Amino acid sequence: MRRTRLTHAALAALLTLGAGFAAGTAPASASSSDDARPAKAPASAGLLTAMQSDLHLTKAQAEQRLAAEQRATAAEPKARKAAGTSLGGTWYDATAGTLTVGLTPDAPQATVRAVRAAGAHVRTVAHTARELAATQARLDKLNAPAGVASWHVDPQESTVVVNVVAGEQADNDVRRFVERAHRAGPVTVRHVSTAPQTFAAGTVGGDPFYTGNVRCSIGFSVYGGFITAGHCDQHTGAVYGWDRSYIGNFQGSSFPDNDYAWVNVGSGWWTVPVVLGWGTVSDQLVRGSNVAPVGSSICRSGSTTHWHCGTVLAMNETVNYSQGAVHQMTKTSVCAEPGDSGGSFISGDQAQGVTSGGWGNCSSGGETWFQPVNEILNRYGLTLHTA
């Protein structure tokens, strides 16, 4: 985070320049011949650089991917509606650069045509999204032992994936959970190297906010405050900024079961529709919160490891932390470390969620989960501050 606050003048300049400068600003369609306005840049140079580094892309490939993901994100609601009861799930196919919709074998040809007309490719899958969601809901009612890391619906494989920590599969409690999971519906067991943990950190000098003896990261500005991770709430009340000046107080939080919270802002602080770039990428304007499909690229900003990018691996995953299960999380291949908790996940210029936890680090790699932003906004009746 910058060591000085954004001034109102700087913010005005940022908002003015936003059309050609915002992080992850999705590419605009080709303008009509009578449109004299300059084309909006697909993303800031800094964000493209981060995508090139973490996703191993050229600049042109990163720009093309953002454009394709914008088309997929726009097409997803219409394609999902067209699929109706035959829907098996949706995901972004990075190789083909298209949205893919899974349809069950009994889908009428009219449904197949309607989905394709919406701009998506079609693939046949074994189970409906409703069947898979019902299976996951049954697992959510079980008490998971520590050796079970998480579970989520995988629409591409048409199954519910249960992730078991390697070396724990022989544990009696784990075996009983897996047996009950198989009886709940279509389930596939996979092994992961490490159990998930949250990314809060003990207090160190610096950024970006502090409460109790914990440092966490701001997620997104909302009108009246900001949102962050629920496990960052130490129930001490006061929240302090990077400069140790008083910001406000936690107004609501939930952890486990959920991992979200919001803090009111006052005492000389104000909210801006910006995700900080830490000087390595340009500060990113936030323009909305459209949900990026599975397979999309996504980037994260946090107070420990700053900017890193990856892809969306799964949605609606239940993560089994040592403190208890957290539901409806999104899993990514982006790394994170202690202190990054609560930080911003953004795809293009669309807010996605706040960092919760994961495994690994940004030296050797890992995976990270976030709590979706729209769920937080709906829970507390908040409005995202957008440019």
mmCIF file of C-alpha atoms in Angstrom, residues 199 209 217-222 226-232 254 258-262 298-301 321 326 328-330 332 340-346 351-357 368-377 384:
data_model
loop_
_atom_site.group_PDB
_atom_site.id
_atom_site.type_symbol
_atom_site.label_atom_id
_atom_site.label_comp_id
_atom_site.label_asym_id
_atom_site.label_seq_id
_atom_site.Cartn_x
_atom_site.Cartn_y
_atom_site.Cartn_z
ATOM 1 C CA PHE A 199 -4.041 -15.940 6.060
ATOM 2 C CA PHE A 209 -5.200 -2.397 8.569
ATOM 3 C CA SER A 217 -5.949 -6.573 4.075
ATOM 4 C CA ILE A 218 -8.770 -4.378 2.870
ATOM 5 C CA GLY A 219 -10.999 -6.046 0.289
ATOM 6 C CA PHE A 220 -13.239 -3.558 -1.534
ATOM 7 C CA SER A 221 -14.705 -0.181 -0.738
ATOM 8 C CA VAL A 222 -18.453 -0.035 -0.206
ATOM 9 C CA PHE A 226 -15.023 -1.619 3.276
ATOM 10 C CA ILE A 227 -15.398 -5.393 3.243
ATOM 11 C CA THR A 228 -12.814 -7.928 4.318
ATOM 12 C CA ALA A 229 -12.486 -11.456 5.765
ATOM 13 C CA GLY A 230 -14.551 -12.440 8.804
ATOM 14 C CA HIS A 231 -11.692 -14.226 10.538
ATOM 15 C CA CYS A 232 -9.860 -10.883 10.724
ATOM 16 C CA SER A 254 -19.103 -14.197 10.234
ATOM 17 C CA ASN A 258 -18.849 -17.819 6.196
ATOM 18 C CA ASP A 259 -15.706 -15.699 6.045
ATOM 19 C CA TYR A 260 -16.764 -12.105 5.560
ATOM 20 C CA ALA A 261 -17.006 -8.850 7.452
ATOM 21 C CA TRP A 262 -17.455 -5.148 6.926
ATOM 22 C CA ILE A 298 -8.030 -13.646 -11.764
ATOM 23 C CA CYS A 299 -5.629 -11.473 -9.754
ATOM 24 C CA ARG A 300 -5.244 -10.709 -6.067
ATOM 25 C CA SER A 301 -3.910 -7.768 -4.071
ATOM 26 C CA TYR A 321 -10.490 -25.038 8.220
ATOM 27 C CA VAL A 326 -16.755 -22.297 5.400
ATOM 28 C CA GLN A 328 -19.717 -21.203 -0.946
ATOM 29 C CA MET A 329 -16.065 -20.320 -1.461
ATOM 30 C CA THR A 330 -14.259 -19.885 -4.785
ATOM 31 C CA THR A 332 -8.086 -20.184 -7.305
ATOM 32 C CA ASP A 340 -3.129 -11.207 2.740
ATOM 33 C CA SER A 341 -6.435 -12.210 4.371
ATOM 34 C CA GLY A 342 -9.349 -10.019 3.367
ATOM 35 C CA GLY A 343 -7.554 -8.670 0.290
ATOM 36 C CA SER A 344 -9.066 -8.088 -3.129
ATOM 37 C CA PHE A 345 -9.675 -10.651 -5.850
ATOM 38 C CA ILE A 346 -10.433 -8.952 -9.166
ATOM 39 C CA ALA A 351 -14.608 -7.314 -8.093
ATOM 40 C CA GLN A 352 -14.777 -11.043 -7.301
ATOM 41 C CA GLY A 353 -14.205 -11.549 -3.578
ATOM 42 C CA VAL A 354 -12.064 -11.221 -0.455
ATOM 43 C CA THR A 355 -9.158 -13.518 0.379
ATOM 44 C CA SER A 356 -9.959 -16.166 2.985
ATOM 45 C CA GLY A 357 -7.226 -18.814 3.164
ATOM 46 C CA THR A 368 -6.247 -19.725 -2.281
ATOM 47 C CA TRP A 369 -9.972 -19.420 -1.596
ATOM 48 C CA PHE A 370 -12.049 -16.259 -1.540
ATOM 49 C CA GLN A 371 -15.524 -15.393 -0.276
ATOM 50 C CA PRO A 372 -17.526 -13.994 -3.226
ATOM 51 C CA VAL A 373 -18.141 -10.265 -3.032
ATOM 52 C CA ASN A 374 -21.796 -10.356 -4.078
ATOM 53 C CA GLU A 375 -22.691 -12.646 -1.189
ATOM 54 C CA ILE A 376 -21.163 -10.155 1.243
ATOM 55 C CA LEU A 377 -22.964 -7.203 -0.318
ATOM 56 C CA LEU A 384 -20.014 -1.654 -3.935
#
